[in-house]
Every structure is written in C-alpha cells, then in structure tokens.
Amino acid sequence: MSRKQLSRSGGDLAALGTDDTGCTILHLDMDAFFVSVELLERPELIGTAVIVGGRSGRGVVVSASYEAREYGVHAAMPMSRAVALCPHATVIPPSKGRYGAFSRQVFEVVSTVTEDYAQVSVDEGYLDVSSALRRLGRPARIAADLRAAIRERTGLAASIGAADSMVVAKLASARAKPDGLLVVPVAEVADFLRPMPVEALPGVGARTQSVLARYGIRQIAQLADADPAWLQRILGSAGITLHGYAHGRDGRTVHSSARDHTISGEHTFPHDVADPAVLELELLRLADTVASRLRGEGKAAAVVGLKYRLADFTTFSRSVTLAAPSDVAAELHEALLPALHRLREAHAQPVRLLGLRAADLVDISAAGRQSTLDEPEHSPREAELALDAVRQRFGSAAISQASLMRRKRDRGG
C-alpha cells in the first residue's frame, strides 16, 4: 500500500491522545528523501510534481514528490509509466554521492540523541531513547527536538512515530507524514492498529495479503482476533509474527535490528542480456561497488544475496552464507557465481536486472579481519583497499578492478 493510502487509512488519530509514557521507540523516516535533497538546489520546484529517476529506456522512479504521488507515481515504477501518469512532472536524474552525504548528516544528528539507534536504510532508522529521557526529556519532546535539529542541519523534513514497539512506531511515522510527529500511547495501541488494512503491517506482501483475503481477513482487527495456531498453519512461522504485530507486540529490539541493515546495488540493463560473460562481468562490478561501500562503513557481510530478474519481470532471489564475514569483492563475487550459473541454466529467458545484496553486517573488527594494509603481500583485500585510497583521492571513476578492465577490452569496449 502506498504512503498516501496508509496515511488515510485507520481511525481518528486525534482520539489517540498525547500520553507518551513508555513510548521510547522512535521510527525516523525522511520525507520524499531523494526528491527533497534535489529540491534543496531547486527551490523553485517546491510544491510541484517532481520525479527523481532515470529517463533513458528502462529508467525507473527512485522517488516522487507528494504532488507527483497524487497521480499514482511511486518508487520502482517504470519511468515511462510515471511520465504517462504525470506528464507535467519535472524529471531529475539521480545525483551520485549527494544522498549518502545527507544521510550521514541525518544520522550524525541522531547519534547526538542516543547511541541506541539502527539505520536500516539511507533515509530510515529506529531509536531507543530510554537512556536519553533523564538528559533530554520525554519521548515526544525528544522526537520534536530531533526533527528540528535535522531540519536545521540539513534543510530536510523528517517524520517520526513514537510507540512502545518497533512495529507500531513504524506505522505511526507513516501516518505522521508528511513532516509530522505521531505518538501512539501504550493504552491506545489496539485502537490505532485495528482499523488499518493488513497490508500496512511489515511482512504482509501481495502473496500474504492474497492468502489472508481468501479467508476474509482484510483488516488488522480480523488478524488480531484470528486463532494464532490457525494462522501458523496457513502462513507458517510468519503467522505467529504477524499475529503479534496485529496486537502491537514485536520481539525485535533496536539493537538487534542493526543486523537488518543491508548494503546493496543493482543494475537494469539497457537491453535484455543472455550472454553469461556479460552477467558475470556485471556481478563482479556489483560486488566491487558493494564491497567498497562495506569498507566505507567499516562493515563485513556474513550473507550475500543475488537478485535475478528476467525479461518478463519474473524475479528470483538467492542467498549464500559466507564461511567468514567479508568486505572483499572477489569473495562476494565468488560466493554468488554458482547461483548465477544455476539460474542461467534453469531459465532460458534473457536477464533484465541483476542485483547484489550484503546482509547480516558486522563490524569489521569483529569479522576476524584487520582494517589496515597489513595482510600478506598481494592479498585481494590489500588490492581493494588500495583501490579505495585512489578513488577517495581522485574520484570513483579514476580506477577499476583489473578484471573489469580486462573484460571490457576482451569485449572490445
């Protein structure tokens, strides 16, 4: 369900009251983040329909202003469809580097509030402000001050939900948008959740929504009232989790959710690709990009995933647990090559999109690797750290993996 639809779903928010006792979990979500960053340099476009994304061939929407969303435009929509829905929109190509820079500023502000936070994407994160209450005041005051500090530092608007669990805080931030703050008092959680549609809950995708609809379950109230054992039979272990969410119960903590943070990259080919060599080359390029970002954050991945989308949009996902957490492109690439080969052999259709995801991230210091150039001579990690140093000084396009350059020459590039 879209943000717009969610913001209009459910009961009367004014009836919730303002008691923030125990509402120490905050969910921070930047408003139309990519568009908002672009509008800092294009203030004349504020209040108009704006789409950030690629215009060429198979470009997709990265983000849309709320004015464009009124026409049905949303992230991941093909740009051709978005422009057809909203032909008067201004389309802006994504700016490399700017979003990460602003994201770092946002979470630098967050870190001044509490150390107990987890950034789960470039524009979204959770905070547990329990330890900050004595220093900074009640949860609602902390949330309001955080929003003001982010705006002062970056010029960007943030919406925050405050509750006693992560799942309710996330739903509250969605209902607070745009540029708002919503507290869900502990005693009012049921009144807040029950009128909402089931697809508002994390983990309820199209398939789960369809299964529940077959049994007449369309609202969270109906899910909450269902027998949890029966839900487990029809949905597996997810049934128990979703039943808990429907009651506002969430076993996750902000600290543990840091493991949910992933670093990923993907590429939509200008033309569908059937050549295995081209797919292998793109997988290596993605591994190089993701590994560089891992090292930039001081992280290593315990799990890597492959996203493989065919020309008809059928999408497959495969994941591999590494022998040891890694931030080395060669190791990420090698781990996923067998999965790439098996998918290519099983599906004759050419490939539209390839993606690589690094998950279950740990600090590099806990991964059994050193973060300095002190490994044996000519080790892959030493070479990649040297690449990082050159790129930092001369730009990301200054140097590439030798394998990437070699393969481009072999193809006549």
CSV table of C-alpha atoms in Angstrom, one decimal, residues 131-387:
chain,number,residue,atom,x,y,z
A,131,SER,CA,18.7,6.1,28.1
A,132,ALA,CA,18.1,9.8,27.0
A,133,LEU,CA,15.0,10.5,29.0
A,134,ARG,CA,16.7,12.0,32.0
A,135,ARG,CA,19.0,14.1,29.8
A,136,LEU,CA,16.6,15.3,27.1
A,137,GLY,CA,13.1,14.9,28.5
A,138,ARG,CA,10.0,12.9,27.5
A,139,PRO,CA,9.9,10.9,24.2
A,140,ALA,CA,7.6,13.4,22.4
A,141,ARG,CA,10.0,16.2,23.3
A,142,ILE,CA,13.0,14.2,22.1
A,143,ALA,CA,11.3,13.4,18.8
A,144,ALA,CA,10.2,17.0,18.3
A,145,ASP,CA,13.7,18.3,19.0
A,146,LEU,CA,15.3,15.7,16.8
A,147,ARG,CA,13.1,16.8,13.8
A,148,ALA,CA,14.0,20.4,14.4
A,149,ALA,CA,17.7,19.6,14.6
A,150,ILE,CA,17.6,17.6,11.4
A,151,ARG,CA,15.9,20.4,9.6
A,152,GLU,CA,18.4,22.9,10.9
A,153,ARG,CA,21.4,20.8,9.9
A,154,THR,CA,20.2,19.6,6.5
A,155,GLY,CA,17.2,21.6,5.5
A,156,LEU,CA,15.2,18.4,5.2
A,157,ALA,CA,11.9,17.3,6.8
A,158,ALA,CA,11.6,14.1,8.8
A,159,SER,CA,8.5,12.3,10.1
A,160,ILE,CA,8.7,10.4,13.4
A,161,GLY,CA,6.5,7.8,15.1
A,162,ALA,CA,6.8,7.1,18.8
A,163,ALA,CA,5.5,4.0,20.4
A,164,ASP,CA,6.5,1.1,22.7
A,165,SER,CA,7.4,-1.2,19.9
A,166,MET,CA,9.2,-1.0,16.6
A,167,VAL,CA,6.2,-2.2,14.5
A,168,VAL,CA,3.9,0.4,15.9
A,169,ALA,CA,6.5,3.2,15.7
A,170,LYS,CA,7.0,2.5,12.0
A,171,LEU,CA,3.2,2.6,11.3
A,172,ALA,CA,3.0,5.8,13.3
A,173,SER,CA,5.7,7.5,11.3
A,174,ALA,CA,3.8,6.6,8.1
A,175,ARG,CA,0.6,8.1,9.5
A,176,ALA,CA,2.5,11.2,10.5
A,177,LYS,CA,3.7,12.0,7.0
A,178,PRO,CA,4.5,14.4,5.6
A,179,ASP,CA,6.6,16.4,8.1
A,180,GLY,CA,4.8,15.2,11.2
A,181,LEU,CA,5.1,13.5,14.6
A,182,LEU,CA,2.7,10.9,15.9
A,183,VAL,CA,2.7,9.4,19.4
A,184,VAL,CA,0.7,6.2,19.9
A,185,PRO,CA,0.0,5.9,23.6
A,186,VAL,CA,0.6,2.4,25.0
A,187,ALA,CA,-3.1,2.2,26.1
A,188,GLU,CA,-4.3,3.1,22.6
A,189,VAL,CA,-2.3,0.7,20.5
A,190,ALA,CA,-5.3,-1.5,19.7
A,191,ASP,CA,-7.4,1.5,18.7
A,192,PHE,CA,-4.6,2.6,16.4
A,193,LEU,CA,-4.0,-0.7,14.8
A,194,ARG,CA,-7.3,-2.4,14.5
A,195,PRO,CA,-9.0,-0.2,11.8
A,196,MET,CA,-5.9,-0.4,9.5
A,197,PRO,CA,-5.6,-2.8,6.5
A,198,VAL,CA,-3.5,-5.9,7.0
A,199,GLU,CA,-1.1,-4.8,4.2
A,200,ALA,CA,0.1,-1.9,6.4
A,201,LEU,CA,1.9,-4.5,8.6
A,202,PRO,CA,5.6,-5.2,7.8
A,203,GLY,CA,5.9,-8.6,6.1
A,204,VAL,CA,2.4,-8.6,4.5
A,205,GLY,CA,3.2,-8.5,0.8
A,206,ALA,CA,1.0,-9.3,-2.1
A,207,ARG,CA,1.1,-13.1,-1.6
A,208,THR,CA,0.3,-13.0,2.2
A,209,GLN,CA,-2.4,-10.4,1.6
A,210,SER,CA,-4.0,-12.7,-1.0
A,211,VAL,CA,-3.9,-15.7,1.3
A,212,LEU,CA,-5.5,-13.7,4.2
A,213,ALA,CA,-8.1,-12.2,1.8
A,214,ARG,CA,-9.2,-15.8,0.8
A,215,TYR,CA,-10.3,-16.2,4.4
A,216,GLY,CA,-11.9,-12.8,4.7
A,217,ILE,CA,-9.1,-11.2,6.7
A,218,ARG,CA,-8.6,-7.7,5.4
A,219,GLN,CA,-8.2,-5.6,8.5
A,220,ILE,CA,-5.7,-5.8,11.3
A,221,ALA,CA,-8.6,-6.3,13.7
A,222,GLN,CA,-9.6,-9.5,11.9
A,223,LEU,CA,-6.0,-10.7,12.0
A,224,ALA,CA,-5.7,-9.9,15.7
A,225,ASP,CA,-8.8,-11.8,16.5
A,226,ALA,CA,-7.8,-14.9,14.5
A,227,ASP,CA,-6.5,-18.1,16.2
A,228,PRO,CA,-2.7,-17.9,16.1
A,229,ALA,CA,-2.4,-21.7,15.7
A,230,TRP,CA,-4.6,-21.5,12.6
A,231,LEU,CA,-2.5,-18.5,11.3
A,232,GLN,CA,0.6,-20.6,11.7
A,233,ARG,CA,-1.0,-23.4,9.7
A,234,ILE,CA,-1.8,-21.2,6.7
A,235,LEU,CA,1.2,-18.8,6.9
A,236,GLY,CA,3.9,-20.8,8.6
A,237,SER,CA,6.1,-19.1,11.3
A,238,ALA,CA,5.2,-15.7,9.8
A,239,GLY,CA,1.6,-16.3,11.0
A,240,ILE,CA,2.7,-16.1,14.7
A,241,THR,CA,4.8,-13.0,14.0
A,242,LEU,CA,2.0,-11.2,12.2
A,243,HIS,CA,-0.5,-12.1,14.9
A,244,GLY,CA,1.9,-10.4,17.4
A,245,TYR,CA,2.3,-7.4,15.2
A,246,ALA,CA,-1.6,-7.1,15.0
A,247,HIS,CA,-1.5,-6.7,18.8
A,248,GLY,CA,1.4,-4.3,18.7
A,249,ARG,CA,3.8,-7.0,20.0
A,250,ASP,CA,7.3,-7.0,18.5
A,251,GLY,CA,10.2,-9.2,19.7
A,252,ARG,CA,12.7,-7.1,17.8
A,253,THR,CA,14.9,-4.6,19.5
A,254,VAL,CA,16.6,-1.5,18.1
A,255,HIS,CA,19.9,-3.1,18.9
A,256,SER,CA,19.1,-6.4,17.1
A,257,SER,CA,17.6,-4.6,14.1
A,258,ALA,CA,21.0,-3.3,13.2
A,259,ARG,CA,21.5,-6.7,11.6
A,260,ASP,CA,18.6,-5.9,9.3
A,261,HIS,CA,20.7,-3.2,7.7
A,262,THR,CA,21.9,-4.2,4.2
A,263,ILE,CA,24.1,-2.7,1.6
A,264,SER,CA,23.1,-3.4,-2.0
A,265,GLY,CA,23.5,-2.5,-5.6
A,266,GLU,CA,21.6,-3.4,-8.7
A,267,HIS,CA,21.6,-2.6,-12.4
A,268,THR,CA,18.9,-2.7,-15.1
A,269,PHE,CA,20.5,-3.5,-18.4
A,270,PRO,CA,19.7,-1.2,-21.4
A,271,HIS,CA,18.8,-4.3,-23.3
A,272,ASP,CA,17.9,-7.8,-22.0
A,273,VAL,CA,21.1,-9.8,-21.6
A,274,ALA,CA,21.6,-13.5,-22.5
A,275,ASP,CA,25.4,-13.7,-22.6
A,276,PRO,CA,26.7,-15.4,-19.4
A,277,ALA,CA,30.0,-13.5,-19.7
A,278,VAL,CA,28.2,-10.2,-19.5
A,279,LEU,CA,26.2,-11.3,-16.5
A,280,GLU,CA,29.4,-12.4,-14.7
A,281,LEU,CA,31.0,-9.1,-15.5
A,282,GLU,CA,28.1,-7.2,-14.1
A,283,LEU,CA,28.0,-9.4,-11.0
A,284,LEU,CA,31.7,-8.5,-10.5
A,285,ARG,CA,31.0,-4.8,-10.9
A,286,LEU,CA,28.2,-5.0,-8.4
A,287,ALA,CA,30.5,-6.9,-6.0
A,288,ASP,CA,33.1,-4.2,-6.3
A,289,THR,CA,30.6,-1.5,-5.6
A,290,VAL,CA,29.0,-3.2,-2.6
A,291,ALA,CA,32.3,-4.3,-1.1
A,292,SER,CA,33.6,-0.7,-1.4
A,293,ARG,CA,30.5,0.6,0.5
A,294,LEU,CA,31.0,-2.1,3.1
A,295,ARG,CA,34.6,-1.0,3.7
A,296,GLY,CA,33.4,2.6,3.8
A,297,GLU,CA,31.1,1.8,6.7
A,298,GLY,CA,33.6,-0.4,8.4
A,299,LYS,CA,31.4,-3.5,8.0
A,300,ALA,CA,31.6,-7.0,6.7
A,301,ALA,CA,28.8,-9.2,5.4
A,302,ALA,CA,28.0,-12.6,6.7
A,303,VAL,CA,25.4,-13.2,3.9
A,304,VAL,CA,25.3,-12.2,0.3
A,305,GLY,CA,22.2,-12.3,-1.9
A,306,LEU,CA,21.6,-12.3,-5.7
A,307,LYS,CA,18.6,-10.7,-7.4
A,308,TYR,CA,17.9,-12.0,-10.8
A,309,ARG,CA,15.1,-10.5,-12.9
A,310,LEU,CA,14.1,-12.0,-16.3
A,311,ALA,CA,12.7,-10.0,-19.2
A,312,ASP,CA,9.1,-10.8,-18.2
A,313,PHE,CA,9.8,-9.3,-14.7
A,314,THR,CA,9.9,-12.8,-13.1
A,315,THR,CA,12.4,-12.3,-10.2
A,316,PHE,CA,14.5,-14.8,-8.3
A,317,SER,CA,16.5,-14.3,-5.2
A,318,ARG,CA,19.3,-16.5,-3.9
A,319,SER,CA,21.4,-16.1,-0.7
A,320,VAL,CA,24.7,-17.6,0.4
A,321,THR,CA,26.2,-17.6,3.9
A,322,LEU,CA,29.9,-16.9,3.7
A,323,ALA,CA,32.5,-19.0,5.5
A,324,ALA,CA,33.5,-15.8,7.3
A,325,PRO,CA,32.2,-12.2,7.1
A,326,SER,CA,33.8,-10.4,4.2
A,327,ASP,CA,34.2,-7.0,2.7
A,328,VAL,CA,36.2,-8.3,-0.3
A,329,ALA,CA,34.6,-8.0,-3.8
A,330,ALA,CA,36.4,-11.1,-5.0
A,331,GLU,CA,34.9,-13.2,-2.2
A,332,LEU,CA,31.3,-11.8,-2.7
A,333,HIS,CA,31.5,-12.4,-6.4
A,334,GLU,CA,32.9,-16.0,-6.0
A,335,ALA,CA,30.2,-16.9,-3.5
A,336,LEU,CA,27.4,-15.9,-5.8
A,337,LEU,CA,28.8,-17.2,-9.1
A,338,PRO,CA,27.4,-20.7,-8.7
A,339,ALA,CA,23.9,-19.3,-8.0
A,340,LEU,CA,24.2,-17.1,-11.1
A,341,HIS,CA,25.2,-20.1,-13.2
A,342,ARG,CA,22.3,-22.3,-11.9
A,343,LEU,CA,19.7,-19.6,-12.6
A,344,ARG,CA,21.0,-19.0,-16.1
A,345,GLU,CA,20.9,-22.8,-16.8
A,346,ALA,CA,17.4,-23.1,-15.4
A,347,HIS,CA,15.9,-20.1,-17.2
A,348,ALA,CA,16.4,-19.5,-20.9
A,349,GLN,CA,15.0,-16.0,-20.9
A,350,PRO,CA,17.4,-13.1,-21.1
A,351,VAL,CA,18.0,-11.1,-18.0
A,352,ARG,CA,16.6,-7.6,-17.4
A,353,LEU,CA,18.2,-6.8,-14.0
A,354,LEU,CA,20.9,-8.1,-11.7
A,355,GLY,CA,21.4,-7.1,-8.1
A,356,LEU,CA,23.7,-8.0,-5.2
A,357,ARG,CA,22.9,-7.5,-1.5
A,358,ALA,CA,25.2,-7.7,1.5
A,359,ALA,CA,23.4,-8.7,4.7
A,360,ASP,CA,23.9,-9.7,8.4
A,361,LEU,CA,26.5,-7.0,8.7
A,362,VAL,CA,29.1,-7.0,11.5
A,363,ASP,CA,31.8,-4.5,12.4
A,364,ILE,CA,35.0,-5.3,10.6
A,365,SER,CA,36.8,-5.5,13.9
A,366,ALA,CA,34.5,-8.5,14.8
A,367,ALA,CA,35.0,-10.2,11.5
A,368,GLY,CA,38.5,-11.5,12.0
A,369,ARG,CA,40.0,-9.1,9.5
A,370,GLN,CA,42.3,-6.1,10.0
A,371,SER,CA,41.2,-2.8,8.6
A,372,THR,CA,44.7,-1.7,7.6
A,373,LEU,CA,47.0,-2.7,4.8
A,374,ASP,CA,48.8,-5.3,6.9
A,375,GLU,CA,47.7,-8.5,5.2
A,376,PRO,CA,50.1,-10.8,3.2
A,377,GLU,CA,51.5,-9.3,0.0
A,378,HIS,CA,49.2,-9.3,-3.0
A,379,SER,CA,46.1,-10.3,-0.9
A,380,PRO,CA,42.8,-9.4,-2.6
A,381,ARG,CA,41.8,-7.2,0.3
A,382,GLU,CA,45.1,-5.3,0.2
A,383,ALA,CA,44.5,-4.6,-3.5
A,384,GLU,CA,40.9,-3.4,-2.9
A,385,LEU,CA,42.0,-1.1,0.0
A,386,ALA,CA,44.5,0.4,-2.4
A,387,LEU,CA,41.6,0.9,-4.9
